[in-house]
C-alpha cells in the first residue's frame, strides 16, 4: 500500500511553511481516501450517524498518541510518520490537534521538531505533554547527535499548542531507552517512566525539568508484566510505550506488549512505584501496524482510548494513523478489551456554526492539506476540484441565513458548496471565491443559505477548474432572524 501515498508535486508559491520544521505537509491521495471512506466507513456517509471517523487525521500520517485534557478541550500530541516510509521510521517532528467534541479535530500544526533540540539528530519518537502550573512540558525521545544513543528531551511552552522551546539545551535523561510518559500524583509528585527494553522511573522535581535521585529500574517480573514465551531475552510481555495514570486510588500502567505485532496490555499497582500486577489485554494486535501506542484520558464524564494503526491508504507499520475509541471501565476497575473501529467515538455535544470555526477543524478531510498562514493560525490549502471537508454534528437549530468564509486564491478561485449529510447531499448554499491576488491575500466572501436546520453533518465541497482553487482560513454561519 505504501506506493499509493503521494507527495504534492508543487507548493503554492507563497505557502507559509511550518516555523518548526520548514516542511510542507504530506498527504494520501483524495481518490484513495474517498475509496476508503466509502469502502470501510459506511457510517461516515450516513447523514444521521454522528460518530467520529477513524483515523482522526487524514492528511498526514500520525503515530504515538498522547492526549491531554485542558480547559474543556482534548489536546492530542502525536508523532508524524513521513509519507512513503516503508522500511524504517522516518520521523522529524511532532504534531498537535485539539477537539471539544472528540470528532471535529483542529489542526495546530507542528510546534515541536528535531530542530527544537540542537543536540538531537533523528527519531522524533513517542512522547507525552503534561500541564503543570500553566506551563506545558513535552517529553520526547530522540537520538542524541553526540552519542548516537536514544535520549529524552523536554520542551516547554506557555500554551498547549506551543510554540515549544528546549527547556534544558541538553537531554533530561540519556540511557539509550525511549518512550517517556509523565504522571503527576495527587500529592504533586511527578514521575517520569520510560523504557525499551527495560522499564524505568524517576521522580521529577517540581520544575518538571530536573529529577531527584537516580533512575530506578522497575523489575520486569512475569507477575507484574505477564509471560512472553517466544523471546528468551524478554521473558515478560512489556515491550515499550508506557502510559501511567491513577483512577480511584489504583495506578494503571498501559503499554505496548510483545513484539511484533504489538498488542496493548496493562498492569496495576497500589502505588506509583509498584508493585505491578499484570491485568491482561486492552487492545489485541490489529490494524496493519506492527507497533501500537496507548493514551487514555477521561473527558466530559467518559473514558477514551487512543492508539494507532495503519488504516489510511499507504498506511502500514511506518505510516501510521492515530484513532480513538470510547470505553467504560468494568465495575471492578478493570479495562475491557477494546477493538479498533472505523467509526470511533461518538460526538460530545455539537458544533456551533454561529461562532467562527477554523477551516482546519475537520472530522474527515478529503484531498486537502493544512499550512501556517500569515492571516493567523493555519489554513486549509491545496484544494482541488472535488475535495471536501466534513464537519460533524453542526447545530444549525432553527436555521442559517448566510455563510461567510475567509479565503485566498492565486488562480481563478472556485466554489464552496455547502452540503448536508454527504459530499453529494442537499446543497444549502454556494459561495463563489474569486482570485484574490495570492495564496495568502485574504478576503471574506458571504453567500445566502437556505434549508440548513437542525443538527447536521456539514460538507464543504470545493469545485472549480483544474489545479489548486483557493485556500480557506475560517468560516461562520449567520443565524436566520
Ligand atoms: O514511533 C516510533 C516508536 O515506535 C515509538 O517510540 C514506539 O512506541 C513505537 O510506536
XYZ file of C-alpha atoms and ligand atoms in Angstrom:
491
model
C 0.000 0.000 0.000
C 2.954 2.329 0.556
C 3.208 3.269 -3.110
C -0.289 4.709 -3.046
C 0.709 7.598 -0.784
C 1.859 10.595 -2.773
C 3.532 13.908 -2.232
C 2.128 17.092 -3.637
C 4.112 17.852 -6.782
C 4.399 21.570 -6.107
C 3.808 24.001 -3.261
C 1.855 27.192 -3.507
C 4.348 29.893 -4.459
C 3.568 31.804 -1.271
C 2.667 28.925 1.014
C 3.636 29.668 4.595
C 5.756 26.908 5.991
C 5.793 25.482 9.485
C 8.054 27.639 11.655
C 9.113 24.498 13.460
C 10.040 22.309 10.520
C 10.105 24.380 7.377
C 8.477 21.445 5.645
C 5.218 21.051 3.782
C 2.669 18.532 4.922
C 2.378 15.273 3.043
C -0.899 13.596 2.112
C -2.522 10.465 0.741
C -4.459 10.815 -2.488
C -8.002 12.094 -2.169
C -9.160 9.399 -4.529
C -7.915 6.651 -2.282
C -9.203 8.319 0.856
C -12.575 8.634 -0.831
C -12.410 4.946 -1.767
C -11.551 4.062 1.828
C -14.311 6.237 3.171
C -16.905 4.542 1.032
C -15.408 1.050 1.264
C -14.868 0.714 5.000
C -16.591 3.696 6.580
C -20.254 3.350 5.708
C -21.207 5.376 8.784
C -19.114 8.251 7.500
C -21.548 8.992 4.704
C -24.733 8.395 6.659
C -26.369 11.690 7.475
C -27.591 10.659 10.917
C -24.525 8.743 12.045
C -22.914 11.385 14.246
C -19.824 9.317 15.036
C -16.146 10.050 14.629
C -14.207 8.888 11.663
C -11.133 6.851 12.493
C -8.358 7.567 11.896
C -8.640 11.055 13.353
C -6.317 12.747 10.860
C -6.357 12.029 7.151
C -3.904 14.480 5.547
C -0.729 13.300 7.299
C 0.330 10.079 8.953
C 0.284 10.319 12.740
C 1.613 7.967 15.444
C 2.119 7.530 19.178
C -0.899 9.459 20.513
C -0.670 11.344 23.811
C -3.948 13.040 24.775
C -4.169 15.818 27.371
C -7.398 17.307 28.725
C -7.069 21.018 29.447
C -9.639 23.799 29.740
C -12.524 21.858 28.202
C -10.608 20.514 25.208
C -8.681 17.370 24.407
C -5.222 18.201 23.080
C -3.741 15.373 21.078
C 0.047 15.244 20.757
C 1.361 12.847 18.127
C 4.403 11.802 16.224
C 4.444 12.155 12.453
C 5.459 9.399 10.059
C 6.786 10.910 6.852
C 4.876 9.987 3.727
C 6.195 6.982 1.815
C 8.277 5.494 4.649
C 8.116 1.746 4.202
C 11.181 0.175 5.787
C 12.083 2.352 8.773
C 10.675 5.111 10.949
C 11.225 8.486 9.300
C 10.027 10.930 11.937
C 11.180 14.551 12.104
C 8.539 16.442 14.019
C 5.565 16.168 16.338
C 2.040 17.465 15.789
C -0.824 18.852 17.877
C -4.586 18.646 17.341
C -7.423 19.581 19.671
C -11.125 18.912 19.950
C -14.041 19.935 22.156
C -16.264 17.110 20.900
C -13.972 14.135 20.092
C -14.980 14.127 16.414
C -14.051 17.501 14.910
C -10.293 17.998 15.374
C -8.496 21.320 14.898
C -5.031 21.112 13.366
C -2.449 23.151 15.305
C 0.455 22.169 13.092
C 3.900 21.237 14.310
C 5.111 23.316 17.267
C 7.957 20.894 18.055
C 10.527 19.239 15.844
C 14.000 17.741 15.947
C 15.286 21.226 15.154
C 13.960 22.411 18.534
C 16.679 20.326 20.191
C 20.088 21.497 18.969
C 21.637 18.317 20.381
C 19.251 15.901 18.608
C 19.819 14.280 15.228
C 16.961 11.946 14.269
C 13.997 9.927 15.540
C 11.162 12.139 16.757
C 9.562 9.226 18.577
C 6.814 8.707 21.139
C 6.352 11.460 23.734
C 3.800 12.952 26.076
C 2.888 16.505 27.066
C 1.605 17.380 30.545
C 0.468 20.627 32.154
C 1.762 21.971 35.436
C 1.230 25.460 36.821
C 0.019 26.797 33.487
C 3.066 25.556 31.600
C 3.166 22.632 29.203
C 6.038 20.158 29.284
C 6.525 17.825 26.338
C 8.839 14.858 26.953
C 10.141 13.173 23.816
C 12.720 10.539 22.834
C 15.235 11.410 20.137
C 18.659 10.268 19.054
C 21.413 12.406 20.614
C 23.846 13.536 17.925
C 26.970 13.372 20.107
C 26.498 9.796 21.229
C 24.100 8.238 18.735
C 22.090 6.997 21.717
C 18.391 7.481 22.375
C 17.798 10.219 24.926
C 14.801 12.021 26.399
C 14.427 15.752 25.932
C 11.872 18.098 27.458
C 10.339 21.100 25.721
C 8.237 23.768 27.430
C 5.564 26.219 26.346
C 3.078 28.647 27.875
C 0.362 27.250 25.598
C -0.823 23.693 24.883
C -0.321 24.403 21.190
C 3.140 25.889 21.516
C 5.490 27.110 20.331
C 7.679 24.819 22.423
C 11.328 25.505 23.230
C 14.010 23.174 24.530
C 13.810 23.577 28.326
C 17.356 22.434 29.019
C 19.571 22.624 25.950
C 20.622 19.036 26.631
C 18.924 15.694 27.310
C 16.973 15.283 30.539
C 17.930 11.592 30.568
C 20.153 9.602 28.259
C 20.301 5.830 28.728
C 19.521 4.557 25.203
C 15.879 3.924 26.081
C 12.680 5.520 24.797
C 9.016 6.412 25.196
C 8.638 8.787 28.158
C 5.330 9.142 29.984
C 4.767 11.509 32.904
C 2.271 11.143 35.732
C 1.659 13.736 38.475
C 0.211 12.198 41.626
C -2.357 13.869 43.887
C 0.399 14.920 46.296
C 2.123 16.824 43.490
C 4.962 14.369 42.996
C 5.652 13.855 39.304
C 7.087 10.624 37.907
C 8.768 10.049 34.568
C 8.536 6.474 33.282
C 10.159 5.197 30.117
C 11.935 2.280 28.571
C 12.523 -0.369 25.936
C 13.839 -2.999 26.583
C 13.843 -2.129 30.291
C 11.347 -0.080 32.272
C 12.449 2.863 34.395
C 11.065 5.634 36.547
C 12.495 8.679 38.222
C 10.903 11.309 40.453
C 10.748 14.650 38.716
C 11.288 17.819 40.707
C 8.525 20.429 40.794
C 10.248 22.338 37.974
C 9.466 19.306 35.737
C 12.843 19.669 34.050
C 15.110 18.054 36.642
C 14.868 14.973 38.806
C 15.731 13.753 42.274
C 17.923 10.743 42.857
C 18.832 8.192 40.228
C 16.550 6.422 37.770
C 15.073 3.239 39.227
C 14.651 0.113 37.153
C 11.206 -1.416 37.601
C 11.540 -5.196 37.987
C 10.078 -6.841 34.894
C 8.578 -9.883 36.572
C 6.025 -12.165 34.964
C 3.667 -11.413 37.885
C 3.936 -7.758 37.050
C 4.013 -7.801 33.270
C 2.839 -11.213 32.040
C 4.732 -14.027 30.379
C 6.299 -13.885 26.926
C 7.111 -17.291 25.525
C 8.710 -16.560 22.157
C 11.710 -14.434 23.165
C 14.139 -15.750 25.812
C 15.733 -12.306 26.051
C 12.407 -10.774 27.081
C 10.514 -13.074 29.437
C 7.718 -10.585 30.148
C 5.203 -9.043 27.785
C 6.365 -5.455 28.423
C 7.783 -4.003 25.212
C 7.547 -0.179 25.209
C 5.219 2.830 25.212
C 4.151 3.027 28.893
C 1.202 5.270 29.812
C 0.676 5.773 33.554
C -2.334 7.241 35.348
C -4.393 6.875 38.510
C -8.081 6.075 38.876
C -9.992 5.559 42.110
C -6.756 5.173 44.046
C -5.371 2.495 41.695
C -2.323 3.129 39.497
C -2.534 1.896 35.906
C 0.334 1.281 33.518
C -0.855 0.608 29.967
C 1.808 -0.338 27.419
C 2.698 -1.973 24.138
C 3.204 -5.698 24.764
C 5.131 -8.383 22.925
C 6.639 -7.756 19.553
C 5.730 -7.977 16.799
C 2.872 -7.233 16.169
C 2.369 -5.498 19.478
C -0.831 -5.645 21.442
C -1.792 -3.281 24.263
C -1.683 -4.679 27.794
C -1.869 -3.223 31.283
C -0.751 -3.709 34.844
C -1.936 -2.063 38.049
C -0.284 -1.183 41.332
C -1.224 0.227 44.730
C 1.431 2.956 44.411
C 3.169 4.799 41.558
C 6.290 2.761 42.216
C 4.585 -0.645 42.261
C 4.480 -3.481 42.877
C 2.795 -4.023 39.499
C 0.355 -6.833 38.745
C -0.333 -7.944 35.180
C -4.022 -7.452 34.261
C -4.273 -8.580 30.641
C -5.133 -7.238 27.209
C -6.562 -3.796 26.471
C -6.390 -3.999 22.672
C -5.421 -7.072 20.635
C -2.831 -6.800 17.850
C -4.872 -5.374 14.991
C -4.792 -2.774 12.274
C -1.905 -3.214 9.838
C 0.853 -1.833 12.078
C 3.456 -3.854 13.989
C 3.543 -1.218 16.743
C 0.785 0.302 18.790
C 0.805 3.015 21.420
C -1.780 3.736 24.148
C -3.079 7.035 25.524
C -6.013 7.172 27.942
C -7.967 10.179 29.253
C -11.325 10.948 30.804
C -13.222 13.785 29.121
C -16.700 15.123 29.922
C -17.507 12.086 32.070
C -16.371 9.387 29.648
C -13.145 7.449 29.090
C -11.260 7.355 25.798
C -8.535 5.089 24.465
C -6.210 6.496 21.796
C -3.997 4.210 19.710
C -2.512 3.967 16.221
C -2.796 1.649 13.234
C -2.045 1.571 9.521
C -5.560 2.285 8.313
C -5.052 5.117 5.799
C -4.240 4.462 2.146
C -0.496 3.884 2.005
C -0.606 3.066 5.706
C 1.435 0.410 7.453
C 3.998 -0.073 10.183
C 5.938 3.047 9.232
C 2.986 5.115 8.009
C 0.606 5.007 10.948
C -2.525 6.888 11.947
C -3.989 7.766 15.321
C -7.521 6.684 16.210
C -9.770 6.798 19.279
C -12.415 4.635 20.966
C -14.727 5.437 23.855
C -14.814 2.792 26.605
C -16.169 2.152 30.102
C -14.233 0.564 32.928
C -15.726 -2.590 34.381
C -17.270 -2.203 37.846
C -14.128 -3.659 39.456
C -11.890 -1.103 37.716
C -10.553 -3.484 35.091
C -10.292 -2.273 31.494
C -12.436 -4.103 28.932
C -10.952 -5.398 25.711
C -11.203 -2.596 23.151
C -11.179 -3.306 19.424
C -10.190 -0.912 16.655
C -13.142 0.544 14.757
C -13.569 2.820 11.770
C -16.388 4.742 13.439
C -14.556 5.784 16.594
C -16.046 7.724 19.500
C -19.457 9.397 19.490
C -19.639 13.170 19.366
C -19.757 15.083 22.650
C -22.375 17.777 22.121
C -22.487 19.567 18.766
C -20.503 22.158 16.854
C -21.743 25.778 16.883
C -21.710 27.167 13.329
C -22.623 30.654 14.553
C -19.182 31.272 16.020
C -16.051 31.449 13.923
C -14.735 27.982 13.116
C -11.275 27.316 11.777
C -11.314 25.684 8.339
C -8.814 23.191 9.754
C -11.423 21.932 12.249
C -12.243 18.685 10.482
C -13.980 15.366 11.100
C -12.830 13.994 7.754
C -10.832 15.768 5.069
C -10.609 14.506 1.527
C -7.779 15.815 -0.644
C -6.991 18.889 1.423
C -3.855 19.854 3.337
C -3.070 22.437 6.008
C -0.375 25.065 6.375
C 0.597 28.015 8.507
C -0.928 31.258 7.268
C 0.070 34.891 7.518
C -3.636 35.547 8.201
C -3.254 33.910 11.627
C -3.084 30.275 12.690
C -3.446 27.688 9.989
C -5.401 27.462 6.767
C -6.657 24.679 4.550
C -4.947 24.658 1.192
C -4.047 22.586 -1.834
C -7.756 22.376 -2.621
C -8.630 20.685 -5.904
C -11.970 20.277 -7.640
C -13.971 17.629 -5.745
C -12.081 17.849 -2.438
C -14.170 18.242 0.667
C -14.156 18.796 4.413
C -16.666 17.056 6.637
C -17.648 18.839 9.861
C -19.691 16.569 12.035
C -22.785 17.338 14.096
C -23.270 21.018 13.245
C -26.114 22.568 15.295
C -27.966 24.857 12.863
C -31.049 24.952 15.094
C -33.901 26.945 13.542
C -31.820 27.820 10.521
C -28.959 29.765 8.991
C -29.322 32.687 6.604
C -25.785 33.107 5.307
C -22.277 31.669 5.265
C -19.070 33.659 5.445
C -15.590 32.332 4.724
C -12.101 33.805 4.801
C -10.448 32.789 1.540
C -7.479 33.450 -0.732
C -6.642 32.388 -4.273
C -3.819 32.943 -6.714
C -5.815 31.313 -9.501
C -9.354 31.791 -10.722
C -10.841 30.548 -7.447
C -13.864 28.281 -7.356
C -16.963 27.494 -5.338
C -17.627 26.312 -1.811
C -20.702 24.100 -1.930
C -22.422 23.748 1.440
C -23.933 20.263 1.518
C -25.707 18.364 4.254
C -25.248 14.695 5.169
C -22.797 13.617 2.480
C -20.467 15.040 -0.187
C -23.375 14.695 -2.618
C -26.064 15.734 -0.123
C -28.517 18.608 -0.349
C -26.915 21.925 -1.288
C -27.927 24.677 1.152
C -25.613 27.356 -0.208
C -22.932 28.130 -2.758
C -20.157 30.663 -2.192
C -18.026 31.908 -5.037
C -14.356 32.515 -4.314
C -12.617 34.958 -6.674
C -8.962 35.399 -7.486
C -7.653 37.480 -4.583
C -4.180 38.076 -5.964
C -2.311 35.424 -3.993
C -2.495 32.314 -1.835
C -2.004 34.481 1.246
C -4.014 37.503 0.053
C -7.148 37.115 2.096
C -10.699 38.317 1.598
C -14.058 37.496 3.125
C -16.904 36.132 0.978
C -20.534 35.717 2.026
C -23.389 33.843 0.372
C -27.041 33.138 1.245
C -28.011 29.860 2.916
C -31.387 28.153 2.847
C -32.519 24.853 4.349
C -29.787 24.350 6.944
C -31.738 23.434 10.073
C -31.371 21.011 12.967
C -28.099 19.224 13.663
C -26.407 18.018 10.501
C -23.091 16.792 9.183
C -21.840 19.692 7.062
C -19.751 19.073 3.966
C -17.744 21.937 2.488
C -17.305 20.615 -1.031
C -14.948 22.521 -3.274
C -15.482 22.811 -7.012
C -13.795 24.665 -9.865
C -11.386 24.192 -12.699
C -8.138 22.292 -12.803
C -5.294 22.935 -10.407
C -5.486 24.390 -6.921
C -8.561 26.525 -6.395
C -8.240 28.545 -3.191
C -7.283 28.450 0.488
C -9.653 28.824 3.432
C -8.736 30.151 6.875
C -12.078 30.162 8.701
C -15.841 30.154 8.233
C -19.003 31.142 10.125
C -22.769 30.966 9.522
C -25.226 33.718 10.426
C -28.391 32.677 12.222
C -31.668 33.367 10.398
C -33.567 36.228 12.085
O 7.134 5.805 16.728
C 8.416 5.302 16.967
C 8.369 4.209 18.006
O 7.503 3.186 17.577
C 7.782 4.647 19.324
O 8.695 5.330 20.144
C 7.328 3.354 19.860
O 6.446 3.475 20.948
C 6.699 2.732 18.640
O 5.393 3.199 18.451
